Amino acid sequence: MTKNHEKLGVFSRMVHAGAFDDPLGAVNVPIYQSSTFAFRSADHGAALFDGKEEGYIYTRIGNPTIRCFENCVASLENGARGIATSSGLGAVTTVYLALLGQGEHLVSTASVYGPSRSVVEKHLSRFGVKATFVDTSNLHELEAAITPNTRLVYVESPSNPSMQVTDIAAAARIAHDRGCLLAVDNTFASPYLQRPLDLGADISLHSVTKFLNGHADVVGGMIVTKDLELHAKLRSVMVAFGCNMDPHQAYLALRGVKTLGLRIDRAQQSAMTVATWLEAHPKVEWVRYVGLPSHPQHQLASKQMLGFGSMISFELRGGLNAGKKVMDSVQLATLAVSLGGVESLIEHPASMTHAGMSRENRLAAGITDGLVRYSVGIENVEDIIADLNQALDKA
Ligand code: LCS
């Protein structure tokens, strides 16, 4: 039985939400490493399949460890139910496949995570799905892109890696006025810093790989809704396409999520220091961090988010060559894709995470050739700055 966590504060929910009373008294939710679950009788099995009784059938359809993680993140998002997926991209494609059919149209943030865009352009287009990618931080652009066939507005805020912030409440109003649903990729903020469902979005989704898990040891995704019918529609697609999470992934992610708030509090405090330091550095051309007053949507971020997070993008005066020198010279930070973990990571979107986009599309999305992305970890901030300082000296 799941305990009631609705009245608890967010840190208490991170630790306890979703957990059930274990029959043997286990304090930590165990890994139910079982592909299938026994029925008490033929009638019981039939009742489970028919949905007349609650219970577990088969791990692709549901599993106690996975369910616990789903309920935990759903609680953090102030949603009703969650759907854990094999990867963040599994969550993204489940949303697309559930809500877009032949001839139907998607309006999306142009500067989404590269593969969230290329899966539409390269694959869903083969099945007749149409899409327009716009700067959704500009609500006029968003509204103008909606056609009578648009079914879904998809927003990533802050966006990866140009850190554009979209007004989620306004986007929800626009989408709903035109008969569309709004999905928000909440990966960069996490439910600790932003609750899209409370702002009017229909779906909040995540790459669990990032902040929610936070330890660079799990790939996973999550889709949360308040609406149970929408949940059922999305779940049936996830199950049909087989992109379920595994119990071991869920166990590790549950362990990670317990410290989500602690990790983000520390990382975002350091990120503010690092971004301010970078902005004052003579070799730095520009810095994009939603916590800096120089960020174009800083006021909106202050209103819509509960903190500014720990993702920074910047470009050096020496452009790409200088950026490469910094990436090759860091010693504390690791040159690797992914983000949102305890360790600081640095990467080059144009040649790595967003290499699948055309240069023209990248530039339109604010992803310049020289843009360097830095995910601030929980190391000592003096060490992070000393490391960047010695790397910038070489650039
Ligand atoms: N949404 C966002 C905003 C992401 O940043 C990513 C991955 C995904 C969805 C997909 O999640 P995954 O399947 O990888 O769990 N972003 C990555 C990045 O920036 N570097 O490496 C992966």
PDB file of C-alpha atoms in Angstrom, residues 104-225:
ATOM      1  CA  GLU A 104      -1.071  15.974 -37.659  1.00  0.00           C
ATOM      2  CA  HIS A 105       1.273  18.738 -36.624  1.00  0.00           C
ATOM      3  CA  LEU A 106       3.650  19.473 -33.767  1.00  0.00           C
ATOM      4  CA  VAL A 107       4.910  22.907 -32.702  1.00  0.00           C
ATOM      5  CA  SER A 108       8.131  22.626 -30.745  1.00  0.00           C
ATOM      6  CA  THR A 109      10.903  24.712 -29.238  1.00  0.00           C
ATOM      7  CA  ALA A 110      13.656  24.964 -31.890  1.00  0.00           C
ATOM      8  CA  SER A 111      16.461  24.566 -29.366  1.00  0.00           C
ATOM      9  CA  VAL A 112      15.294  21.260 -27.885  1.00  0.00           C
ATOM     10  CA  TYR A 113      17.761  18.480 -27.171  1.00  0.00           C
ATOM     11  CA  GLY A 114      18.987  17.571 -30.708  1.00  0.00           C
ATOM     12  CA  PRO A 115      17.529  14.016 -30.915  1.00  0.00           C
ATOM     13  CA  SER A 116      14.102  15.210 -29.622  1.00  0.00           C
ATOM     14  CA  ARG A 117      13.980  17.182 -32.872  1.00  0.00           C
ATOM     15  CA  SER A 118      15.746  14.801 -35.256  1.00  0.00           C
ATOM     16  CA  VAL A 119      13.462  11.877 -34.316  1.00  0.00           C
ATOM     17  CA  VAL A 120      10.579  13.952 -35.713  1.00  0.00           C
ATOM     18  CA  GLU A 121      12.430  15.146 -38.806  1.00  0.00           C
ATOM     19  CA  LYS A 122      14.038  11.796 -39.675  1.00  0.00           C
ATOM     20  CA  HIS A 123      11.536   9.214 -38.439  1.00  0.00           C
ATOM     21  CA  LEU A 124       8.047  10.504 -37.561  1.00  0.00           C
ATOM     22  CA  SER A 125       8.047  12.401 -40.870  1.00  0.00           C
ATOM     23  CA  ARG A 126       8.070   8.968 -42.591  1.00  0.00           C
ATOM     24  CA  PHE A 127       4.631   8.385 -41.046  1.00  0.00           C
ATOM     25  CA  GLY A 128       3.264  11.755 -42.134  1.00  0.00           C
ATOM     26  CA  VAL A 129       3.778  13.725 -38.920  1.00  0.00           C
ATOM     27  CA  LYS A 130       4.486  17.404 -39.592  1.00  0.00           C
ATOM     28  CA  ALA A 131       6.405  19.780 -37.324  1.00  0.00           C
ATOM     29  CA  THR A 132       7.400  23.419 -36.993  1.00  0.00           C
ATOM     30  CA  PHE A 133      10.290  24.402 -34.735  1.00  0.00           C
ATOM     31  CA  VAL A 134      10.185  27.944 -33.388  1.00  0.00           C
ATOM     32  CA  ASP A 135      11.622  30.110 -30.641  1.00  0.00           C
ATOM     33  CA  THR A 136       8.894  29.384 -28.074  1.00  0.00           C
ATOM     34  CA  SER A 137      10.334  32.020 -25.732  1.00  0.00           C
ATOM     35  CA  ASN A 138       8.642  34.342 -28.251  1.00  0.00           C
ATOM     36  CA  LEU A 139       4.924  33.647 -27.716  1.00  0.00           C
ATOM     37  CA  HIS A 140       3.955  35.342 -30.991  1.00  0.00           C
ATOM     38  CA  GLU A 141       6.134  32.860 -32.890  1.00  0.00           C
ATOM     39  CA  LEU A 142       4.611  29.988 -30.946  1.00  0.00           C
ATOM     40  CA  GLU A 143       1.048  31.125 -31.625  1.00  0.00           C
ATOM     41  CA  ALA A 144       1.695  31.866 -35.311  1.00  0.00           C
ATOM     42  CA  ALA A 145       3.062  28.338 -35.857  1.00  0.00           C
ATOM     43  CA  ILE A 146      -0.134  26.613 -34.699  1.00  0.00           C
ATOM     44  CA  THR A 147      -2.275  25.291 -37.576  1.00  0.00           C
ATOM     45  CA  PRO A 148      -5.706  23.612 -37.573  1.00  0.00           C
ATOM     46  CA  ASN A 149      -3.844  20.265 -37.616  1.00  0.00           C
ATOM     47  CA  THR A 150      -1.638  21.037 -34.616  1.00  0.00           C
ATOM     48  CA  ARG A 151      -2.298  18.607 -31.770  1.00  0.00           C
ATOM     49  CA  LEU A 152       0.733  19.131 -29.550  1.00  0.00           C
ATOM     50  CA  VAL A 153       2.825  22.076 -28.402  1.00  0.00           C
ATOM     51  CA  TYR A 154       6.128  20.832 -27.038  1.00  0.00           C
ATOM     52  CA  VAL A 155       8.306  23.137 -24.978  1.00  0.00           C
ATOM     53  CA  GLU A 156      11.726  22.579 -23.459  1.00  0.00           C
ATOM     54  CA  SER A 157      12.413  25.183 -20.778  1.00  0.00           C
ATOM     55  CA  PRO A 158      15.150  26.029 -20.028  1.00  0.00           C
ATOM     56  CA  SER A 159      16.221  24.673 -23.397  1.00  0.00           C
ATOM     57  CA  ASN A 160      19.265  22.569 -24.143  1.00  0.00           C
ATOM     58  CA  PRO A 161      21.768  24.190 -24.580  1.00  0.00           C
ATOM     59  CA  SER A 162      20.763  27.757 -25.423  1.00  0.00           C
ATOM     60  CA  MET A 163      18.971  28.140 -22.071  1.00  0.00           C
ATOM     61  CA  GLN A 164      15.914  29.848 -23.562  1.00  0.00           C
ATOM     62  CA  VAL A 165      13.017  30.122 -21.128  1.00  0.00           C
ATOM     63  CA  THR A 166       9.422  29.800 -22.345  1.00  0.00           C
ATOM     64  CA  ASP A 167       6.463  31.200 -20.404  1.00  0.00           C
ATOM     65  CA  ILE A 168       4.792  27.868 -19.592  1.00  0.00           C
ATOM     66  CA  ALA A 169       1.523  29.337 -18.249  1.00  0.00           C
ATOM     67  CA  ALA A 170       1.117  31.506 -21.359  1.00  0.00           C
ATOM     68  CA  ALA A 171       2.071  28.620 -23.674  1.00  0.00           C
ATOM     69  CA  ALA A 172      -0.573  26.453 -21.955  1.00  0.00           C
ATOM     70  CA  ARG A 173      -3.238  29.112 -22.502  1.00  0.00           C
ATOM     71  CA  ILE A 174      -2.313  29.491 -26.177  1.00  0.00           C
ATOM     72  CA  ALA A 175      -2.189  25.717 -26.749  1.00  0.00           C
ATOM     73  CA  HIS A 176      -5.511  25.091 -25.009  1.00  0.00           C
ATOM     74  CA  ASP A 177      -7.250  27.973 -26.814  1.00  0.00           C
ATOM     75  CA  ARG A 178      -6.311  26.268 -30.070  1.00  0.00           C
ATOM     76  CA  GLY A 179      -7.352  22.788 -28.939  1.00  0.00           C
ATOM     77  CA  CYS A 180      -3.795  21.477 -28.426  1.00  0.00           C
ATOM     78  CA  LEU A 181      -2.076  19.813 -25.494  1.00  0.00           C
ATOM     79  CA  LEU A 182       1.095  21.254 -23.971  1.00  0.00           C
ATOM     80  CA  ALA A 183       4.015  18.978 -23.044  1.00  0.00           C
ATOM     81  CA  VAL A 184       7.042  20.414 -21.232  1.00  0.00           C
ATOM     82  CA  ASP A 185      10.457  18.788 -21.110  1.00  0.00           C
ATOM     83  CA  ASN A 186      11.348  19.661 -17.511  1.00  0.00           C
ATOM     84  CA  THR A 187      14.763  17.960 -17.542  1.00  0.00           C
ATOM     85  CA  PHE A 188      16.899  21.098 -17.093  1.00  0.00           C
ATOM     86  CA  ALA A 189      14.909  22.368 -14.108  1.00  0.00           C
ATOM     87  CA  SER A 190      13.756  19.114 -12.454  1.00  0.00           C
ATOM     88  CA  PRO A 191      10.531  19.066 -10.411  1.00  0.00           C
ATOM     89  CA  TYR A 192      12.447  20.665  -7.531  1.00  0.00           C
ATOM     90  CA  LEU A 193      12.772  23.932  -9.480  1.00  0.00           C
ATOM     91  CA  GLN A 194       9.795  23.909 -11.846  1.00  0.00           C
ATOM     92  CA  ARG A 195       6.329  22.287 -11.826  1.00  0.00           C
ATOM     93  CA  PRO A 196       4.896  22.589 -15.347  1.00  0.00           C
ATOM     94  CA  LEU A 197       1.614  20.850 -14.429  1.00  0.00           C
ATOM     95  CA  ASP A 198       0.915  23.543 -11.817  1.00  0.00           C
ATOM     96  CA  LEU A 199       1.545  26.145 -14.547  1.00  0.00           C
ATOM     97  CA  GLY A 200      -1.098  24.583 -16.808  1.00  0.00           C
ATOM     98  CA  ALA A 201       0.906  22.080 -18.886  1.00  0.00           C
ATOM     99  CA  ASP A 202      -0.755  18.734 -19.578  1.00  0.00           C
ATOM    100  CA  ILE A 203       2.455  16.690 -19.498  1.00  0.00           C
ATOM    101  CA  SER A 204       5.793  17.116 -17.740  1.00  0.00           C
ATOM    102  CA  LEU A 205       8.542  14.810 -18.937  1.00  0.00           C
ATOM    103  CA  HIS A 206      12.143  14.105 -18.050  1.00  0.00           C
ATOM    104  CA  SER A 207      15.366  12.518 -18.964  1.00  0.00           C
ATOM    105  CA  VAL A 208      15.793  10.767 -15.583  1.00  0.00           C
ATOM    106  CA  THR A 209      19.413  10.280 -16.665  1.00  0.00           C
ATOM    107  CA  LYS A 210      20.064  13.881 -15.597  1.00  0.00           C
ATOM    108  CA  PHE A 211      19.089  15.597 -12.333  1.00  0.00           C
ATOM    109  CA  LEU A 212      16.489  13.095 -11.091  1.00  0.00           C
ATOM    110  CA  ASN A 213      19.027  10.281 -10.945  1.00  0.00           C
ATOM    111  CA  GLY A 214      22.045  12.537 -10.723  1.00  0.00           C
ATOM    112  CA  HIS A 215      24.892  10.012 -10.516  1.00  0.00           C
ATOM    113  CA  ALA A 216      25.823   9.256 -14.146  1.00  0.00           C
ATOM    114  CA  ASP A 217      24.910   5.594 -13.707  1.00  0.00           C
ATOM    115  CA  VAL A 218      21.374   5.328 -15.116  1.00  0.00           C
ATOM    116  CA  VAL A 219      19.654   6.155 -18.400  1.00  0.00           C
ATOM    117  CA  GLY A 220      15.905   6.596 -17.975  1.00  0.00           C
ATOM    118  CA  GLY A 221      12.861   8.761 -18.587  1.00  0.00           C
ATOM    119  CA  MET A 222       9.586   9.812 -16.957  1.00  0.00           C
ATOM    120  CA  ILE A 223       6.232  11.223 -18.116  1.00  0.00           C
ATOM    121  CA  VAL A 224       3.891  12.764 -15.518  1.00  0.00           C
ATOM    122  CA  THR A 225       0.293  13.936 -15.974  1.00  0.00           C
TER     123      THR A 225
END
